[in-house]
Amino acid sequence: MKLARRYGKLHLGGAYKVITALNSFHGRTLAMTAATGQRKFQEPYTPLPDGFVNVEYNNVDAIKKVTAPDVCAVMLEPIQGEGGVNIPGENYLREVRAWCDKKGLLLILDEIQTGICRIGTLFGYEQFGVEPDIITLAKGLGGGIPIGAFLAKEKASVFAQGEHGSTFGGNPLACAAGYATLKFILENDIPSKVKRSGTYLTAQLNKLKAKYDFITEVRGRGLLAAIQFNSDLTDRIVKSCMEQGLLLNPVKPNAIRFMPPLIVTRKEIDEAIGILDKALAEA
Ligand SMILES: Cc1ncc(COP(=O)(O)O)c(C=O)c1O
């Protein structure tokens, strides 16, 4: 956000607002609470910092409608993770990219969840035919060691020395973990493995959908998947799975998210599906 604001000051006449999507999730700092388009994360902290406009996801016209001279960037998740694994239409990101180019806005992709192979390519954007000007990364980047990073194209690399810093930024431990993680991922072709195990996971979830009519949808790309129910069954099912040793993520009262380790095996997926099947049967 600071980089986008610097860009706005330097190149867009002081424009500072960032358009983000409803149902998004961008983190828990105060500014990112305002960027995150979900009331439940915002309400406890109002009044929120100025400078964010939340509009409907997967709707380029909604972005066009709120684009004004004070807007400097659009920030989106290539797939909304925390919002329930919402996969946009085929052309959405391409259309947003074209709009940003037309209006001179930066396109920021928050790949903290979709990046580092989670959806089967090193970066999620590779699957949508666009390149962002700024990308955020974390989660998978350190293989469990806390690390966050953002990358910017030359055009958007507008920080002058001293304009940004962080106590732990660039610390050797986290950077060594990030380096080792990426080396392992690239040397062991983890993207292909994630594509294969993701296809398997989604197929197994679809078998459960065929078995239980209260499962209304299975959504997924790579190893980021969700099942949706026709009522608020999440808590009961997640609790029952947890009691049997399977940790699932209750993203919505009626949707569960699956984010297994990138090195998950078929045997482990089978074990998880077996536990889930039992929990669904008792739901
Ligand atoms: C897309 C996305 N952005 C950012 C974050 C970072 O959140 P936090 O600030 O809570 O670490 C997350 C965490 O789930 C995320 O999914």
PDB file of C-alpha atoms and ligand atoms in Angstrom:
ATOM      1  CA  MET A   1       0.000   0.000   0.000  1.00  0.00           C
ATOM      2  CA  LYS A   2       2.862   2.332   0.814  1.00  0.00           C
ATOM      3  CA  LEU A   3       4.463   1.598  -2.535  1.00  0.00           C
ATOM      4  CA  ALA A   4       1.165   2.237  -4.333  1.00  0.00           C
ATOM      5  CA  ARG A   5       0.780   5.514  -2.467  1.00  0.00           C
ATOM      6  CA  ARG A   6       4.319   6.563  -3.395  1.00  0.00           C
ATOM      7  CA  TYR A   7       3.461   5.719  -7.000  1.00  0.00           C
ATOM      8  CA  GLY A   8       0.274   7.769  -6.756  1.00  0.00           C
ATOM      9  CA  LYS A   9       2.151  10.726  -5.350  1.00  0.00           C
ATOM     10  CA  LEU A  10       4.890  10.544  -7.955  1.00  0.00           C
ATOM     11  CA  HIS A  11       2.904   9.634 -11.064  1.00  0.00           C
ATOM     12  CA  LEU A  12      -0.841  10.079 -10.509  1.00  0.00           C
ATOM     13  CA  GLY A  13      -1.191  13.538  -9.025  1.00  0.00           C
ATOM     14  CA  GLY A  14      -1.455  12.350  -5.430  1.00  0.00           C
ATOM     15  CA  ALA A  15      -3.995   9.564  -6.040  1.00  0.00           C
ATOM     16  CA  TYR A  16      -3.996   7.291  -2.985  1.00  0.00           C
ATOM     17  CA  LYS A  17      -7.111   5.114  -2.959  1.00  0.00           C
ATOM     18  CA  VAL A  18      -6.937   1.392  -3.617  1.00  0.00           C
ATOM     19  CA  ILE A  19      -9.876  -0.582  -4.953  1.00  0.00           C
ATOM     20  CA  THR A  20     -10.234  -4.021  -3.353  1.00  0.00           C
ATOM     21  CA  ALA A  21     -12.910  -6.714  -3.460  1.00  0.00           C
ATOM     22  CA  LEU A  22     -15.756  -7.584  -1.159  1.00  0.00           C
ATOM     23  CA  ASN A  23     -15.239 -10.921   0.538  1.00  0.00           C
ATOM     24  CA  SER A  24     -11.473 -10.514   0.191  1.00  0.00           C
ATOM     25  CA  PHE A  25      -8.868 -11.038   2.886  1.00  0.00           C
ATOM     26  CA  HIS A  26      -5.661  -9.061   2.996  1.00  0.00           C
ATOM     27  CA  GLY A  27      -4.542  -9.370   6.614  1.00  0.00           C
ATOM     28  CA  ARG A  28      -5.053  -8.080  10.098  1.00  0.00           C
ATOM     29  CA  THR A  29      -3.098  -4.839  10.316  1.00  0.00           C
ATOM     30  CA  LEU A  30      -5.401  -1.836  10.678  1.00  0.00           C
ATOM     31  CA  ALA A  31      -4.921  -0.698   7.071  1.00  0.00           C
ATOM     32  CA  MET A  32      -5.440  -4.200   5.718  1.00  0.00           C
ATOM     33  CA  THR A  33      -8.606  -4.516   7.762  1.00  0.00           C
ATOM     34  CA  ALA A  34      -9.927  -1.610   5.695  1.00  0.00           C
ATOM     35  CA  ALA A  35      -8.679  -3.272   2.498  1.00  0.00           C
ATOM     36  CA  THR A  36     -10.345  -6.544   3.501  1.00  0.00           C
ATOM     37  CA  GLY A  37     -13.889  -6.426   2.176  1.00  0.00           C
ATOM     38  CA  GLN A  38     -15.569  -8.286   5.030  1.00  0.00           C
ATOM     39  CA  ARG A  39     -17.603  -6.468   7.675  1.00  0.00           C
ATOM     40  CA  LYS A  40     -16.795  -9.032  10.367  1.00  0.00           C
ATOM     41  CA  PHE A  41     -13.083  -8.131  10.219  1.00  0.00           C
ATOM     42  CA  GLN A  42     -13.785  -4.392   9.982  1.00  0.00           C
ATOM     43  CA  GLU A  43     -16.524  -3.695  12.504  1.00  0.00           C
ATOM     44  CA  PRO A  44     -14.488  -4.237  15.694  1.00  0.00           C
ATOM     45  CA  TYR A  45     -11.993  -1.574  14.592  1.00  0.00           C
ATOM     46  CA  THR A  46     -14.028   1.240  13.082  1.00  0.00           C
ATOM     47  CA  PRO A  47     -13.340   3.992  12.207  1.00  0.00           C
ATOM     48  CA  LEU A  48     -11.077   2.434   9.603  1.00  0.00           C
ATOM     49  CA  PRO A  49      -8.198   4.144   7.817  1.00  0.00           C
ATOM     50  CA  ASP A  50      -9.208   6.037   4.698  1.00  0.00           C
ATOM     51  CA  GLY A  51      -8.171   5.021   1.223  1.00  0.00           C
ATOM     52  CA  PHE A  52      -9.938   1.762   0.355  1.00  0.00           C
ATOM     53  CA  VAL A  53     -12.990   1.073  -1.751  1.00  0.00           C
ATOM     54  CA  ASN A  54     -14.458  -2.439  -1.552  1.00  0.00           C
ATOM     55  CA  VAL A  55     -16.396  -3.601  -4.614  1.00  0.00           C
ATOM     56  CA  GLU A  56     -17.911  -6.856  -5.840  1.00  0.00           C
ATOM     57  CA  TYR A  57     -15.371  -9.544  -6.809  1.00  0.00           C
ATOM     58  CA  ASN A  58     -15.383 -11.032 -10.288  1.00  0.00           C
ATOM     59  CA  ASN A  59     -17.078  -7.929 -11.686  1.00  0.00           C
ATOM     60  CA  VAL A  60     -14.843  -5.622 -13.698  1.00  0.00           C
ATOM     61  CA  ASP A  61     -17.649  -3.096 -14.154  1.00  0.00           C
ATOM     62  CA  ALA A  62     -17.774  -2.609 -10.380  1.00  0.00           C
ATOM     63  CA  ILE A  63     -14.101  -1.593 -10.511  1.00  0.00           C
ATOM     64  CA  LYS A  64     -14.707   0.700 -13.471  1.00  0.00           C
ATOM     65  CA  LYS A  65     -17.606   2.382 -11.682  1.00  0.00           C
ATOM     66  CA  VAL A  66     -15.519   3.485  -8.681  1.00  0.00           C
ATOM     67  CA  THR A  67     -12.365   4.392 -10.603  1.00  0.00           C
ATOM     68  CA  ALA A  68     -11.782   8.095  -9.986  1.00  0.00           C
ATOM     69  CA  PRO A  69      -8.826  10.485 -10.181  1.00  0.00           C
ATOM     70  CA  ASP A  70      -7.935   9.724  -6.545  1.00  0.00           C
ATOM     71  CA  VAL A  71      -7.474   5.970  -7.202  1.00  0.00           C
ATOM     72  CA  CYS A  72      -3.905   4.688  -7.625  1.00  0.00           C
ATOM     73  CA  ALA A  73      -4.282   0.899  -7.632  1.00  0.00           C
ATOM     74  CA  VAL A  74      -6.479  -2.176  -7.668  1.00  0.00           C
ATOM     75  CA  MET A  75      -5.600  -5.020  -5.290  1.00  0.00           C
ATOM     76  CA  LEU A  76      -7.074  -8.496  -5.666  1.00  0.00           C
ATOM     77  CA  GLU A  77      -6.492 -12.119  -4.767  1.00  0.00           C
ATOM     78  CA  PRO A  78      -6.283 -14.264  -7.941  1.00  0.00           C
ATOM     79  CA  ILE A  79      -8.564 -16.678  -6.052  1.00  0.00           C
ATOM     80  CA  GLN A  80     -10.230 -15.501  -2.855  1.00  0.00           C
ATOM     81  CA  GLY A  81      -8.937 -17.857  -0.168  1.00  0.00           C
ATOM     82  CA  GLU A  82     -10.330 -16.779   3.178  1.00  0.00           C
ATOM     83  CA  GLY A  83     -13.522 -15.675   1.401  1.00  0.00           C
ATOM     84  CA  GLY A  84     -14.330 -19.311   0.605  1.00  0.00           C
ATOM     85  CA  VAL A  85     -12.089 -20.304  -2.347  1.00  0.00           C
ATOM     86  CA  ASN A  86     -13.872 -18.165  -4.909  1.00  0.00           C
ATOM     87  CA  ILE A  87     -12.464 -18.677  -8.391  1.00  0.00           C
ATOM     88  CA  PRO A  88     -13.095 -15.748 -10.737  1.00  0.00           C
ATOM     89  CA  GLY A  89     -14.312 -16.065 -14.321  1.00  0.00           C
ATOM     90  CA  GLU A  90     -11.742 -16.887 -16.988  1.00  0.00           C
ATOM     91  CA  ASN A  91     -11.345 -13.280 -18.182  1.00  0.00           C
ATOM     92  CA  TYR A  92     -11.790 -11.293 -14.979  1.00  0.00           C
ATOM     93  CA  LEU A  93      -8.130 -10.662 -14.172  1.00  0.00           C
ATOM     94  CA  ARG A  94      -7.297 -10.031 -17.829  1.00  0.00           C
ATOM     95  CA  GLU A  95     -10.041  -7.396 -17.990  1.00  0.00           C
ATOM     96  CA  VAL A  96      -8.901  -5.804 -14.735  1.00  0.00           C
ATOM     97  CA  ARG A  97      -5.322  -5.737 -16.054  1.00  0.00           C
ATOM     98  CA  ALA A  98      -6.496  -4.030 -19.257  1.00  0.00           C
ATOM     99  CA  TRP A  99      -8.505  -1.477 -17.256  1.00  0.00           C
ATOM    100  CA  CYS A 100      -5.532  -0.711 -14.982  1.00  0.00           C
ATOM    101  CA  ASP A 101      -3.315  -0.245 -18.042  1.00  0.00           C
ATOM    102  CA  LYS A 102      -5.872   2.043 -19.659  1.00  0.00           C
ATOM    103  CA  LYS A 103      -6.205   4.194 -16.540  1.00  0.00           C
ATOM    104  CA  GLY A 104      -2.550   4.039 -15.467  1.00  0.00           C
ATOM    105  CA  LEU A 105      -3.396   2.233 -12.202  1.00  0.00           C
ATOM    106  CA  LEU A 106      -1.182  -0.342 -10.549  1.00  0.00           C
ATOM    107  CA  LEU A 107      -2.453  -3.896 -10.319  1.00  0.00           C
ATOM    108  CA  ILE A 108      -1.481  -5.500  -7.025  1.00  0.00           C
ATOM    109  CA  LEU A 109      -2.078  -9.221  -6.606  1.00  0.00           C
ATOM    110  CA  ASP A 110      -2.160 -10.519  -3.061  1.00  0.00           C
ATOM    111  CA  GLU A 111      -0.683 -13.985  -3.474  1.00  0.00           C
ATOM    112  CA  ILE A 112      -0.049 -14.633   0.183  1.00  0.00           C
ATOM    113  CA  GLN A 113      -2.392 -17.577  -0.103  1.00  0.00           C
ATOM    114  CA  THR A 114      -2.325 -18.501  -3.815  1.00  0.00           C
ATOM    115  CA  GLY A 115       1.429 -18.007  -4.310  1.00  0.00           C
ATOM    116  CA  ILE A 116       4.320 -20.470  -3.923  1.00  0.00           C
ATOM    117  CA  CYS A 117       2.609 -23.371  -5.697  1.00  0.00           C
ATOM    118  CA  ARG A 118      -0.611 -23.450  -3.684  1.00  0.00           C
ATOM    119  CA  ILE A 119      -2.746 -23.591  -6.832  1.00  0.00           C
ATOM    120  CA  GLY A 120      -0.258 -25.573  -8.940  1.00  0.00           C
ATOM    121  CA  THR A 121       2.031 -22.894 -10.384  1.00  0.00           C
ATOM    122  CA  LEU A 122       4.762 -21.000  -8.570  1.00  0.00           C
ATOM    123  CA  PHE A 123       2.581 -17.884  -8.710  1.00  0.00           C
ATOM    124  CA  GLY A 124      -1.187 -18.006  -9.065  1.00  0.00           C
ATOM    125  CA  TYR A 125      -1.289 -15.241 -11.670  1.00  0.00           C
ATOM    126  CA  GLU A 126       0.457 -17.533 -14.175  1.00  0.00           C
ATOM    127  CA  GLN A 127      -2.867 -19.352 -14.605  1.00  0.00           C
ATOM    128  CA  PHE A 128      -4.815 -16.223 -15.453  1.00  0.00           C
ATOM    129  CA  GLY A 129      -2.795 -14.715 -18.311  1.00  0.00           C
ATOM    130  CA  VAL A 130      -1.808 -11.533 -16.462  1.00  0.00           C
ATOM    131  CA  GLU A 131       1.189 -10.103 -14.680  1.00  0.00           C
ATOM    132  CA  PRO A 132       0.762  -7.823 -11.661  1.00  0.00           C
ATOM    133  CA  ASP A 133       2.812  -4.677 -11.021  1.00  0.00           C
ATOM    134  CA  ILE A 134       3.184  -5.635  -7.357  1.00  0.00           C
ATOM    135  CA  ILE A 135       2.783  -9.059  -5.772  1.00  0.00           C
ATOM    136  CA  THR A 136       2.663  -9.999  -2.103  1.00  0.00           C
ATOM    137  CA  LEU A 137       3.966 -13.330  -0.831  1.00  0.00           C
ATOM    138  CA  ALA A 138       4.183 -15.034   2.572  1.00  0.00           C
ATOM    139  CA  LYS A 139       2.764 -18.294   3.965  1.00  0.00           C
ATOM    140  CA  GLY A 140       4.401 -20.933   1.709  1.00  0.00           C
ATOM    141  CA  LEU A 141       7.485 -18.811   1.137  1.00  0.00           C
ATOM    142  CA  GLY A 142       9.252 -19.913   4.313  1.00  0.00           C
ATOM    143  CA  GLY A 143       8.004 -23.488   4.635  1.00  0.00           C
ATOM    144  CA  GLY A 144       6.739 -22.697   8.140  1.00  0.00           C
ATOM    145  CA  ILE A 145       9.262 -20.013   9.123  1.00  0.00           C
ATOM    146  CA  PRO A 146       7.535 -16.613   9.196  1.00  0.00           C
ATOM    147  CA  ILE A 147       8.495 -14.532   6.190  1.00  0.00           C
ATOM    148  CA  GLY A 148       6.651 -12.041   4.031  1.00  0.00           C
ATOM    149  CA  ALA A 149       7.766 -10.324   0.870  1.00  0.00           C
ATOM    150  CA  PHE A 150       6.542  -8.115  -1.885  1.00  0.00           C
ATOM    151  CA  LEU A 151       7.937  -7.853  -5.363  1.00  0.00           C
ATOM    152  CA  ALA A 152       7.431  -4.968  -7.766  1.00  0.00           C
ATOM    153  CA  LYS A 153       8.083  -4.501 -11.431  1.00  0.00           C
ATOM    154  CA  GLU A 154      10.544  -1.794 -12.322  1.00  0.00           C
ATOM    155  CA  LYS A 155       7.724   0.627 -13.143  1.00  0.00           C
ATOM    156  CA  ALA A 156       6.350   0.312  -9.610  1.00  0.00           C
ATOM    157  CA  SER A 157       9.704   0.180  -7.804  1.00  0.00           C
ATOM    158  CA  VAL A 158       9.463   3.739  -6.561  1.00  0.00           C
ATOM    159  CA  PHE A 159      10.750   3.580  -3.004  1.00  0.00           C
ATOM    160  CA  ALA A 160      13.710   5.808  -2.418  1.00  0.00           C
ATOM    161  CA  GLN A 161      16.207   4.621   0.155  1.00  0.00           C
ATOM    162  CA  GLY A 162      14.795   4.919   3.679  1.00  0.00           C
ATOM    163  CA  GLU A 163      11.152   5.279   2.628  1.00  0.00           C
ATOM    164  CA  HIS A 164      10.337   1.810   3.891  1.00  0.00           C
ATOM    165  CA  GLY A 165      11.905  -0.527   6.396  1.00  0.00           C
ATOM    166  CA  SER A 166      11.126  -3.197   8.964  1.00  0.00           C
ATOM    167  CA  THR A 167      12.810  -4.442  12.135  1.00  0.00           C
ATOM    168  CA  PHE A 168      12.983  -8.022  10.939  1.00  0.00           C
ATOM    169  CA  GLY A 169      13.034  -7.296   7.208  1.00  0.00           C
ATOM    170  CA  GLY A 170      15.650  -9.290   5.361  1.00  0.00           C
ATOM    171  CA  ASN A 171      16.745 -11.196   8.472  1.00  0.00           C
ATOM    172  CA  PRO A 172      19.161 -14.028   7.643  1.00  0.00           C
ATOM    173  CA  LEU A 173      17.157 -16.824   9.321  1.00  0.00           C
ATOM    174  CA  ALA A 174      13.890 -16.155   7.453  1.00  0.00           C
ATOM    175  CA  CYS A 175      15.717 -15.490   4.190  1.00  0.00           C
ATOM    176  CA  ALA A 176      17.686 -18.747   4.501  1.00  0.00           C
ATOM    177  CA  ALA A 177      14.403 -20.612   5.111  1.00  0.00           C
ATOM    178  CA  GLY A 178      12.790 -18.892   2.115  1.00  0.00           C
ATOM    179  CA  TYR A 179      15.771 -19.726  -0.074  1.00  0.00           C
ATOM    180  CA  ALA A 180      15.812 -23.380   1.015  1.00  0.00           C
ATOM    181  CA  THR A 181      12.041 -23.674   0.518  1.00  0.00           C
ATOM    182  CA  LEU A 182      12.092 -22.234  -2.992  1.00  0.00           C
ATOM    183  CA  LYS A 183      15.114 -24.350  -3.934  1.00  0.00           C
ATOM    184  CA  PHE A 184      13.298 -27.495  -2.796  1.00  0.00           C
ATOM    185  CA  ILE A 185      10.126 -26.460  -4.620  1.00  0.00           C
ATOM    186  CA  LEU A 186      11.918 -25.838  -7.894  1.00  0.00           C
ATOM    187  CA  GLU A 187      14.312 -28.806  -7.737  1.00  0.00           C
ATOM    188  CA  ASN A 188      11.521 -31.239  -6.909  1.00  0.00           C
ATOM    189  CA  ASP A 189       8.962 -29.922  -9.385  1.00  0.00           C
ATOM    190  CA  ILE A 190       6.430 -29.271  -6.654  1.00  0.00           C
ATOM    191  CA  PRO A 191       4.117 -27.346  -9.064  1.00  0.00           C
ATOM    192  CA  SER A 192       3.443 -30.533 -11.099  1.00  0.00           C
ATOM    193  CA  LYS A 193       2.987 -32.576  -7.931  1.00  0.00           C
ATOM    194  CA  VAL A 194       0.485 -30.026  -6.583  1.00  0.00           C
ATOM    195  CA  LYS A 195      -1.445 -30.108  -9.868  1.00  0.00           C
ATOM    196  CA  ARG A 196      -1.673 -33.907  -9.690  1.00  0.00           C
ATOM    197  CA  SER A 197      -2.540 -34.154  -5.998  1.00  0.00           C
ATOM    198  CA  GLY A 198      -4.956 -31.218  -6.335  1.00  0.00           C
ATOM    199  CA  THR A 199      -6.798 -32.948  -9.164  1.00  0.00           C
ATOM    200  CA  TYR A 200      -6.970 -36.080  -7.011  1.00  0.00           C
ATOM    201  CA  LEU A 201      -8.232 -34.161  -3.956  1.00  0.00           C
ATOM    202  CA  THR A 202     -10.942 -32.391  -5.971  1.00  0.00           C
ATOM    203  CA  ALA A 203     -12.025 -35.686  -7.551  1.00  0.00           C
ATOM    204  CA  GLN A 204     -12.340 -37.293  -4.111  1.00  0.00           C
ATOM    205  CA  LEU A 205     -14.323 -34.308  -2.822  1.00  0.00           C
ATOM    206  CA  ASN A 206     -16.607 -34.571  -5.843  1.00  0.00           C
ATOM    207  CA  LYS A 207     -17.247 -38.226  -4.970  1.00  0.00           C
ATOM    208  CA  LEU A 208     -18.406 -37.053  -1.536  1.00  0.00           C
ATOM    209  CA  LYS A 209     -20.617 -34.461  -3.246  1.00  0.00           C
ATOM    210  CA  ALA A 210     -22.233 -37.248  -5.271  1.00  0.00           C
ATOM    211  CA  LYS A 211     -22.823 -39.190  -2.041  1.00  0.00           C
ATOM    212  CA  TYR A 212     -24.196 -36.378   0.149  1.00  0.00           C
ATOM    213  CA  ASP A 213     -26.836 -34.151  -1.383  1.00  0.00           C
ATOM    214  CA  PHE A 214     -26.285 -31.408   1.211  1.00  0.00           C
ATOM    215  CA  ILE A 215     -22.907 -30.702  -0.427  1.00  0.00           C
ATOM    216  CA  THR A 216     -23.842 -28.120  -3.047  1.00  0.00           C
ATOM    217  CA  GLU A 217     -20.462 -27.297  -4.564  1.00  0.00           C
ATOM    218  CA  VAL A 218     -16.816 -28.346  -4.722  1.00  0.00           C
ATOM    219  CA  ARG A 219     -14.405 -25.584  -5.733  1.00  0.00           C
ATOM    220  CA  GLY A 220     -10.685 -25.899  -6.164  1.00  0.00           C
ATOM    221  CA  ARG A 221      -7.481 -25.178  -7.999  1.00  0.00           C
ATOM    222  CA  GLY A 222      -4.366 -27.117  -7.065  1.00  0.00           C
ATOM    223  CA  LEU A 223      -4.270 -27.696  -3.331  1.00  0.00           C
ATOM    224  CA  LEU A 224      -6.675 -24.887  -2.456  1.00  0.00           C
ATOM    225  CA  ALA A 225     -10.173 -26.335  -2.318  1.00  0.00           C
ATOM    226  CA  ALA A 226     -13.514 -25.907  -0.588  1.00  0.00           C
ATOM    227  CA  ILE A 227     -16.807 -27.687  -0.212  1.00  0.00           C
ATOM    228  CA  GLN A 228     -20.039 -25.828   0.331  1.00  0.00           C
ATOM    229  CA  PHE A 229     -23.173 -27.024   2.113  1.00  0.00           C
ATOM    230  CA  ASN A 230     -26.812 -26.078   1.742  1.00  0.00           C
ATOM    231  CA  SER A 231     -26.878 -25.113   5.455  1.00  0.00           C
ATOM    232  CA  ASP A 232     -24.496 -24.046   8.226  1.00  0.00           C
ATOM    233  CA  LEU A 233     -22.869 -27.413   8.885  1.00  0.00           C
ATOM    234  CA  THR A 234     -19.258 -26.247   9.006  1.00  0.00           C
ATOM    235  CA  ASP A 235     -18.720 -26.074  12.780  1.00  0.00           C
ATOM    236  CA  ARG A 236     -20.140 -29.528  13.427  1.00  0.00           C
ATOM    237  CA  ILE A 237     -18.127 -31.176  10.658  1.00  0.00           C
ATOM    238  CA  VAL A 238     -14.855 -29.386  11.413  1.00  0.00           C
ATOM    239  CA  LYS A 239     -15.164 -30.340  15.105  1.00  0.00           C
ATOM    240  CA  SER A 240     -15.883 -33.957  14.296  1.00  0.00           C
ATOM    241  CA  CYS A 241     -12.902 -34.112  11.888  1.00  0.00           C
ATOM    242  CA  MET A 242     -10.652 -32.502  14.480  1.00  0.00           C
ATOM    243  CA  GLU A 243     -11.630 -35.155  17.032  1.00  0.00           C
ATOM    244  CA  GLN A 244     -10.514 -37.754  14.487  1.00  0.00           C
ATOM    245  CA  GLY A 245      -7.181 -36.015  13.816  1.00  0.00           C
ATOM    246  CA  LEU A 246      -7.971 -34.012  10.680  1.00  0.00           C
ATOM    247  CA  LEU A 247      -7.589 -30.232  10.768  1.00  0.00           C
ATOM    248  CA  LEU A 248      -9.874 -28.358   8.371  1.00  0.00           C
ATOM    249  CA  ASN A 249     -10.533 -24.686   7.993  1.00  0.00           C
ATOM    250  CA  PRO A 250     -14.010 -23.269   8.719  1.00  0.00           C
ATOM    251  CA  VAL A 251     -13.958 -20.362   6.248  1.00  0.00           C
ATOM    252  CA  LYS A 252     -17.739 -19.858   6.122  1.00  0.00           C
ATOM    253  CA  PRO A 253     -20.614 -21.165   8.245  1.00  0.00           C
ATOM    254  CA  ASN A 254     -21.525 -23.258   5.178  1.00  0.00           C
ATOM    255  CA  ALA A 255     -18.095 -23.850   3.596  1.00  0.00           C
ATOM    256  CA  ILE A 256     -14.913 -25.694   4.588  1.00  0.00           C
ATOM    257  CA  ARG A 257     -11.513 -24.970   3.070  1.00  0.00           C
ATOM    258  CA  PHE A 258      -8.795 -27.550   2.385  1.00  0.00           C
ATOM    259  CA  MET A 259      -5.160 -26.434   2.265  1.00  0.00           C
ATOM    260  CA  PRO A 260      -3.021 -29.530   2.799  1.00  0.00           C
ATOM    261  CA  PRO A 261       0.779 -29.347   2.722  1.00  0.00           C
ATOM    262  CA  LEU A 262       2.153 -29.079  -0.818  1.00  0.00           C
ATOM    263  CA  ILE A 263       3.913 -32.439  -0.299  1.00  0.00           C
ATOM    264  CA  VAL A 264       0.727 -34.275   0.725  1.00  0.00           C
ATOM    265  CA  THR A 265       0.550 -37.860  -0.597  1.00  0.00           C
ATOM    266  CA  ARG A 266      -2.433 -39.684  -2.119  1.00  0.00           C
ATOM    267  CA  LYS A 267      -2.446 -41.985   0.903  1.00  0.00           C
ATOM    268  CA  GLU A 268      -2.784 -38.976   3.201  1.00  0.00           C
ATOM    269  CA  ILE A 269      -5.554 -37.506   1.026  1.00  0.00           C
ATOM    270  CA  ASP A 270      -7.367 -40.861   1.195  1.00  0.00           C
ATOM    271  CA  GLU A 271      -7.011 -40.864   4.974  1.00  0.00           C
ATOM    272  CA  ALA A 272      -8.407 -37.315   5.189  1.00  0.00           C
ATOM    273  CA  ILE A 273     -11.305 -38.133   2.876  1.00  0.00           C
ATOM    274  CA  GLY A 274     -12.104 -41.208   4.984  1.00  0.00           C
ATOM    275  CA  ILE A 275     -12.309 -39.073   8.142  1.00  0.00           C
ATOM    276  CA  LEU A 276     -14.377 -36.425   6.380  1.00  0.00           C
ATOM    277  CA  ASP A 277     -16.710 -39.052   4.949  1.00  0.00           C
ATOM    278  CA  LYS A 278     -17.369 -40.358   8.463  1.00  0.00           C
ATOM    279  CA  ALA A 279     -18.043 -36.829   9.768  1.00  0.00           C
ATOM    280  CA  LEU A 280     -20.405 -36.096   6.865  1.00  0.00           C
ATOM    281  CA  ALA A 281     -22.301 -39.322   7.435  1.00  0.00           C
ATOM    282  CA  GLU A 282     -22.977 -38.246  11.028  1.00  0.00           C
ATOM    283  CA  ALA A 283     -23.826 -34.622  10.150  1.00  0.00           C
TER     284      ALA A 283
HETATM  285  C1  LIG B   1      -4.728 -13.380   0.803  1.00  0.00           C
HETATM  286  C2  LIG B   1      -4.112 -13.082   2.137  1.00  0.00           C
HETATM  287  N1  LIG B   1      -3.472 -11.929   2.327  1.00  0.00           N
HETATM  288  C3  LIG B   1      -2.885 -11.650   3.494  1.00  0.00           C
HETATM  289  C4  LIG B   1      -2.911 -12.518   4.542  1.00  0.00           C
HETATM  290  C5  LIG B   1      -2.115 -12.156   5.775  1.00  0.00           C
HETATM  291  O1  LIG B   1      -2.821 -12.048   6.892  1.00  0.00           O
HETATM  292  P1  LIG B   1      -2.177 -11.634   8.299  1.00  0.00           P
HETATM  293  O2  LIG B   1      -1.929 -10.181   8.287  1.00  0.00           O
HETATM  294  O3  LIG B   1      -3.212 -12.039   9.246  1.00  0.00           O
HETATM  295  O4  LIG B   1      -0.920 -12.418   8.451  1.00  0.00           O
HETATM  296  C6  LIG B   1      -3.595 -13.730   4.414  1.00  0.00           C
HETATM  297  C7  LIG B   1      -3.711 -14.681   5.533  1.00  0.00           C
HETATM  298  O5  LIG B   1      -4.507 -15.574   5.566  1.00  0.00           O
HETATM  299  C8  LIG B   1      -4.208 -14.026   3.181  1.00  0.00           C
HETATM  300  O6  LIG B   1      -4.879 -15.166   2.982  1.00  0.00           O
END
